[in-house]
mmCIF file of C-alpha atoms in Angstrom:
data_model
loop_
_atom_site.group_PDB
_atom_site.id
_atom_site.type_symbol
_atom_site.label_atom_id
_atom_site.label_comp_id
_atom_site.label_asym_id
_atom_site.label_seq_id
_atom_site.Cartn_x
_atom_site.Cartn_y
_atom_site.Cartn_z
ATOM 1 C CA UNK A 262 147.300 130.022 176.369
ATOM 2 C CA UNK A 263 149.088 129.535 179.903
ATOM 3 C CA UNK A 264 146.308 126.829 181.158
ATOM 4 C CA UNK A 265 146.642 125.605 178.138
ATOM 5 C CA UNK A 266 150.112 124.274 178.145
ATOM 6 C CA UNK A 267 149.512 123.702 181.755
ATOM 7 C CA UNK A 268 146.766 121.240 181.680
ATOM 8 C CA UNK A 269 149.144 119.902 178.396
ATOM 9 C CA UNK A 270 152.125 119.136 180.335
ATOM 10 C CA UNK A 271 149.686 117.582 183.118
ATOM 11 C CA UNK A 272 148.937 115.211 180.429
ATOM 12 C CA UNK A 273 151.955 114.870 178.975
ATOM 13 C CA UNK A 274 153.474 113.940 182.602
ATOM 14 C CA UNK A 275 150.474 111.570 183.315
ATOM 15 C CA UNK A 276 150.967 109.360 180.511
ATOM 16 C CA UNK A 277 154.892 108.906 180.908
ATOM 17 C CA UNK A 278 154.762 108.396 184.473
ATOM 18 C CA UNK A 279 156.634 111.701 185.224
ATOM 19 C CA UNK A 280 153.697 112.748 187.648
ATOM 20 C CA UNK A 281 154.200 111.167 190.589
ATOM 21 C CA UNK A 282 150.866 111.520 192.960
ATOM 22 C CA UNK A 283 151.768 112.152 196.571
ATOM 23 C CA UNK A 284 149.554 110.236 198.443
ATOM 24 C CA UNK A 285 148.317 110.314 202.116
ATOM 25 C CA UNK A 286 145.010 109.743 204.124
ATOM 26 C CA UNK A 287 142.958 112.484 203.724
ATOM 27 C CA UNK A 288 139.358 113.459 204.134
ATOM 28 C CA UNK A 289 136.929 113.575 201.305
ATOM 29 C CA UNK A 290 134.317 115.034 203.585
ATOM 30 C CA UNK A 291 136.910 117.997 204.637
ATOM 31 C CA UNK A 292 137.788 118.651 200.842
ATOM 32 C CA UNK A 293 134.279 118.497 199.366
ATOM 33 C CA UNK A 294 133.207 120.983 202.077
ATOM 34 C CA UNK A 295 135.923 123.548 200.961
ATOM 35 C CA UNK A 296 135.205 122.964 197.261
ATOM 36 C CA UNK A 297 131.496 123.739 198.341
ATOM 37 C CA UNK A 298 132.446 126.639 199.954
ATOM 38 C CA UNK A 299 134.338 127.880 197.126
ATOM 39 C CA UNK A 300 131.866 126.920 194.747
ATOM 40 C CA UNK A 301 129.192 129.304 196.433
ATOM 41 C CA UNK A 302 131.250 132.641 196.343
ATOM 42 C CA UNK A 303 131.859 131.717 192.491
ATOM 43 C CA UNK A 304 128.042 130.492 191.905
ATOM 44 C CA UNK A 305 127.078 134.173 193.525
ATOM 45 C CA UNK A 306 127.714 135.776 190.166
ATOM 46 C CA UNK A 307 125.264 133.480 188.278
ATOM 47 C CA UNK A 308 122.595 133.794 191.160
ATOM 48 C CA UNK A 309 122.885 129.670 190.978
ATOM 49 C CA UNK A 310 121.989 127.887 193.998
ATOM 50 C CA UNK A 311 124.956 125.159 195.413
ATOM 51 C CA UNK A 312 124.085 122.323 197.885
ATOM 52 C CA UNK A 313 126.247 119.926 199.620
ATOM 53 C CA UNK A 314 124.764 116.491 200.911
ATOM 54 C CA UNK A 315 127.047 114.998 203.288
ATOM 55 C CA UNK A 316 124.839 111.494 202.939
ATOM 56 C CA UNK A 317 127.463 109.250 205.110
ATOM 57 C CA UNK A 318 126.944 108.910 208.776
ATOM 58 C CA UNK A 319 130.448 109.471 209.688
ATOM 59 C CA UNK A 320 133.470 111.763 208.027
ATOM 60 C CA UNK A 321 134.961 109.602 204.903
ATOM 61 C CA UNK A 322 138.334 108.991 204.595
ATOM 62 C CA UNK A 323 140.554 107.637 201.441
ATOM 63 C CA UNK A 324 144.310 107.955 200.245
ATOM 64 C CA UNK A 325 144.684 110.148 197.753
ATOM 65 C CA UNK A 326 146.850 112.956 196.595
ATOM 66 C CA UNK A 327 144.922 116.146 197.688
ATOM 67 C CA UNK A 328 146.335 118.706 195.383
ATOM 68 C CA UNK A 329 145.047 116.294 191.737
ATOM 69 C CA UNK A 330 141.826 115.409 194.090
ATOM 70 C CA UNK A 331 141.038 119.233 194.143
ATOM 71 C CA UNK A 332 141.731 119.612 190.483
ATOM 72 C CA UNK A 333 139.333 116.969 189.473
ATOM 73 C CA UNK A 334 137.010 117.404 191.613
ATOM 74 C CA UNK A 335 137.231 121.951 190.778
ATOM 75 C CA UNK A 336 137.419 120.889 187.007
ATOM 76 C CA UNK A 337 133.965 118.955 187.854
ATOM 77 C CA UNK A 338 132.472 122.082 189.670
ATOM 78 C CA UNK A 339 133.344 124.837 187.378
ATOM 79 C CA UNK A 340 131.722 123.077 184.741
ATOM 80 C CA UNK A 341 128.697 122.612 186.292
ATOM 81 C CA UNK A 342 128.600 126.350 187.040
ATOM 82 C CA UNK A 343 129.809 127.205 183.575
ATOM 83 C CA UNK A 344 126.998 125.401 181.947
ATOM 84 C CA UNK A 345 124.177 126.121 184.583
ATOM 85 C CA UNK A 346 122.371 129.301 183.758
ATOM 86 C CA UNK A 347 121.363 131.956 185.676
ATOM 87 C CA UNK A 348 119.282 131.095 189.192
ATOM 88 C CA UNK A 349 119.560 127.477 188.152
ATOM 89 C CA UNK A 350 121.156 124.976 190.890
ATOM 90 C CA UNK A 351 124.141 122.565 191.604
ATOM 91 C CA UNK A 352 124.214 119.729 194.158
ATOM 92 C CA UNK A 353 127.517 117.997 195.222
ATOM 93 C CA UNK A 354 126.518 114.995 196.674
ATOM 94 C CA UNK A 355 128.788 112.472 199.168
ATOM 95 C CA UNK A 356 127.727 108.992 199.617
ATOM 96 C CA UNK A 357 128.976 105.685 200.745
ATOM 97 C CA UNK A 358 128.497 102.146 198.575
ATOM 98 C CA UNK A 359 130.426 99.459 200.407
ATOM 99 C CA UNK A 360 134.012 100.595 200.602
ATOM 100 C CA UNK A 361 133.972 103.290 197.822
ATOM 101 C CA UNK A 362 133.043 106.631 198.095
ATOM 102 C CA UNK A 363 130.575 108.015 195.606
ATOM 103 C CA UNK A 364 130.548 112.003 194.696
ATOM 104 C CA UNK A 365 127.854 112.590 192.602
ATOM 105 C CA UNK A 366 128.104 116.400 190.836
ATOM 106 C CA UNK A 367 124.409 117.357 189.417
ATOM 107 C CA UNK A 368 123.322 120.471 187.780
ATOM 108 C CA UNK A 369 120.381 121.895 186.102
ATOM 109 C CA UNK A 370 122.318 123.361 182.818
ATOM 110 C CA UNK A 371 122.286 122.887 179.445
ATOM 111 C CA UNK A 372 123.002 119.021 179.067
ATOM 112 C CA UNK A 373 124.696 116.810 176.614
ATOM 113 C CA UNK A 374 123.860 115.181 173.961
ATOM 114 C CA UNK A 375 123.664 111.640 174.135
ATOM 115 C CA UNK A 376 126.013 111.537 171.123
ATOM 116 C CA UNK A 377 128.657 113.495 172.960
ATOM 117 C CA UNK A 378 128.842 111.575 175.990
ATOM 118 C CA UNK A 379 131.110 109.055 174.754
ATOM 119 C CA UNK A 380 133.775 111.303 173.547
ATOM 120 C CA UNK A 381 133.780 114.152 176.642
ATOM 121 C CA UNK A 382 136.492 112.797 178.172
ATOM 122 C CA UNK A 383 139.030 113.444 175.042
ATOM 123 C CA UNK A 384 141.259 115.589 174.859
ATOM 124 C CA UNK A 385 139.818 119.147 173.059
ATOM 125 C CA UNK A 386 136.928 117.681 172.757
ATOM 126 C CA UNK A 387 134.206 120.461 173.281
ATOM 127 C CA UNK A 388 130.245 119.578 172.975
ATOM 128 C CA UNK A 389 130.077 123.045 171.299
ATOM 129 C CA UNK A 390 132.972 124.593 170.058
ATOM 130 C CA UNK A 391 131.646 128.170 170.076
ATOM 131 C CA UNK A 392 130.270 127.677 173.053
ATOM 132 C CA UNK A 393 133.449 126.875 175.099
ATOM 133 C CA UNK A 394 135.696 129.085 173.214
ATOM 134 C CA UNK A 395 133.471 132.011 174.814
ATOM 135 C CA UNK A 396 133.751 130.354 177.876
ATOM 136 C CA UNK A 397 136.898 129.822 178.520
ATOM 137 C CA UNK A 398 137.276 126.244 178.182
ATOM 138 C CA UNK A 399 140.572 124.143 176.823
ATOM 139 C CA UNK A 400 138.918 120.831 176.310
ATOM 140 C CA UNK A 401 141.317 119.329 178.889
ATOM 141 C CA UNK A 402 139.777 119.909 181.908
ATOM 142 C CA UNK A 403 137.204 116.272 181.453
ATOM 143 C CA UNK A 404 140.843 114.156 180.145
ATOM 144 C CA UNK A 405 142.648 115.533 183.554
ATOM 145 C CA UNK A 406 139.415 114.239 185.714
ATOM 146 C CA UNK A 407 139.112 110.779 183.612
ATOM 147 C CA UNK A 408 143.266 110.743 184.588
ATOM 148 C CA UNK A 409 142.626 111.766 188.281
ATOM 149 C CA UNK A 410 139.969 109.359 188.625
ATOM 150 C CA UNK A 411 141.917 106.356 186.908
ATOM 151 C CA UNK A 412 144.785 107.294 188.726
ATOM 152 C CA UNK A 413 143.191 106.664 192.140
ATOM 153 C CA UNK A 414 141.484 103.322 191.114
ATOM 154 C CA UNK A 415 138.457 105.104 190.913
ATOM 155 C CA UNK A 416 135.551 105.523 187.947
ATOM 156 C CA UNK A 417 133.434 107.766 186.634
ATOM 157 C CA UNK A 418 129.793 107.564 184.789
ATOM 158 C CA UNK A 419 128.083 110.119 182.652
ATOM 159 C CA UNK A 420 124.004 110.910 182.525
ATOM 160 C CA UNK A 421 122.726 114.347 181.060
ATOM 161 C CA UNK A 422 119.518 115.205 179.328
ATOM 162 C CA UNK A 423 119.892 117.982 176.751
ATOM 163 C CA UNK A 424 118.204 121.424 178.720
ATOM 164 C CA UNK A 425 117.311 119.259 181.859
ATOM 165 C CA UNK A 426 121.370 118.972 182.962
ATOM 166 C CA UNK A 427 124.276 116.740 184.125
ATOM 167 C CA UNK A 428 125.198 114.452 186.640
ATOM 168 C CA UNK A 429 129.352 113.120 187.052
ATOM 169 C CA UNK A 430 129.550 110.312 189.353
ATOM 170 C CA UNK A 431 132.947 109.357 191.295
ATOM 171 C CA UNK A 432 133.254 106.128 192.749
ATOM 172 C CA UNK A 433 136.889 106.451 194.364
ATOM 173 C CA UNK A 434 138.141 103.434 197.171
ATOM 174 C CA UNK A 435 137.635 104.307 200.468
ATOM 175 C CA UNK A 436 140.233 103.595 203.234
#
């Protein structure tokens, strides 16, 4: 109930304007590599394999406020892991395209249906009710990336294939 009013107010906040980001250079490369790191202890559980691909050929920098960066980018990464069964895999993925930075999030779990897509980023909207509820899941976690994202004149696409997995694609502006 406590995450849930949590990611609530974080909303709530967005929308008015009463969340201010604090914003400073920072390094995507530095962050992904924790959230990688993290990832793996919590993947160990599941036996599910977690890759990083550091695809740039130098360290990538952007301005951004670090604390909603990690939330997003956690939010992303737990539910790949969530939805990825047992000894399947998850690949975080940094790239450059021209002067954005592209984080591609790809797992080999359960999918969505094609459907569903359109309305994931909703607020308590859950693919599978039952599902989620079991899970853990608030339906806000997708509305605070799609915020996060938006927030830092960034975008994010959408492909999954129903038992094959999902793939979450950032584009976010590089410095």
């Amino acid at each position: 109930m406590g995450r849930i009013i949590e990611d609530l107010l974080t909303l709530a906040k967005s929308e008015s304007g009463e969340l201010p980001l604090s914003i400073t250079n920072l390094s995507l490369s530095d962050l992904l590599q924790e959230m990688y790191l993290q990832a793996r202890k919590l993947a160990a559980d599941k036996n599910i394999e977690v890759h990083l691909q550091h695809e740039a050929d130098k360290e990538i920098w952007l301005k951004g406020d670090d604390l909603r960066l990690r939330q997003m980018f956690w939010n992303l990464i737990t539910n790949a892991l969530r939805y990825t069964p047992e000894h399947g895999q998850v690949c975080i993925k940094l790239e450059c395209d021209n002067s954005n930075a592209v984080v591609t999030i790809r797992d080999t779990g359960i999918g969505i249906e094609p459907e569903q897509i359109p309305h994931i980023f909703e607020r308590f909207y859950r693919t599978d009710a039952a599902r989620n509820r079991s899970s853990g899941g608030t339906g806000l976690g997708l509305a605070i990336v799609k915020w996060v994202v938006e927030a830092h004149h960034g975008s994010i696409d959408v492909t999954s294939e129903v038992n094959r997995g999902s793939m979450f694609t950032v584009t976010l502006p590089m410095l």
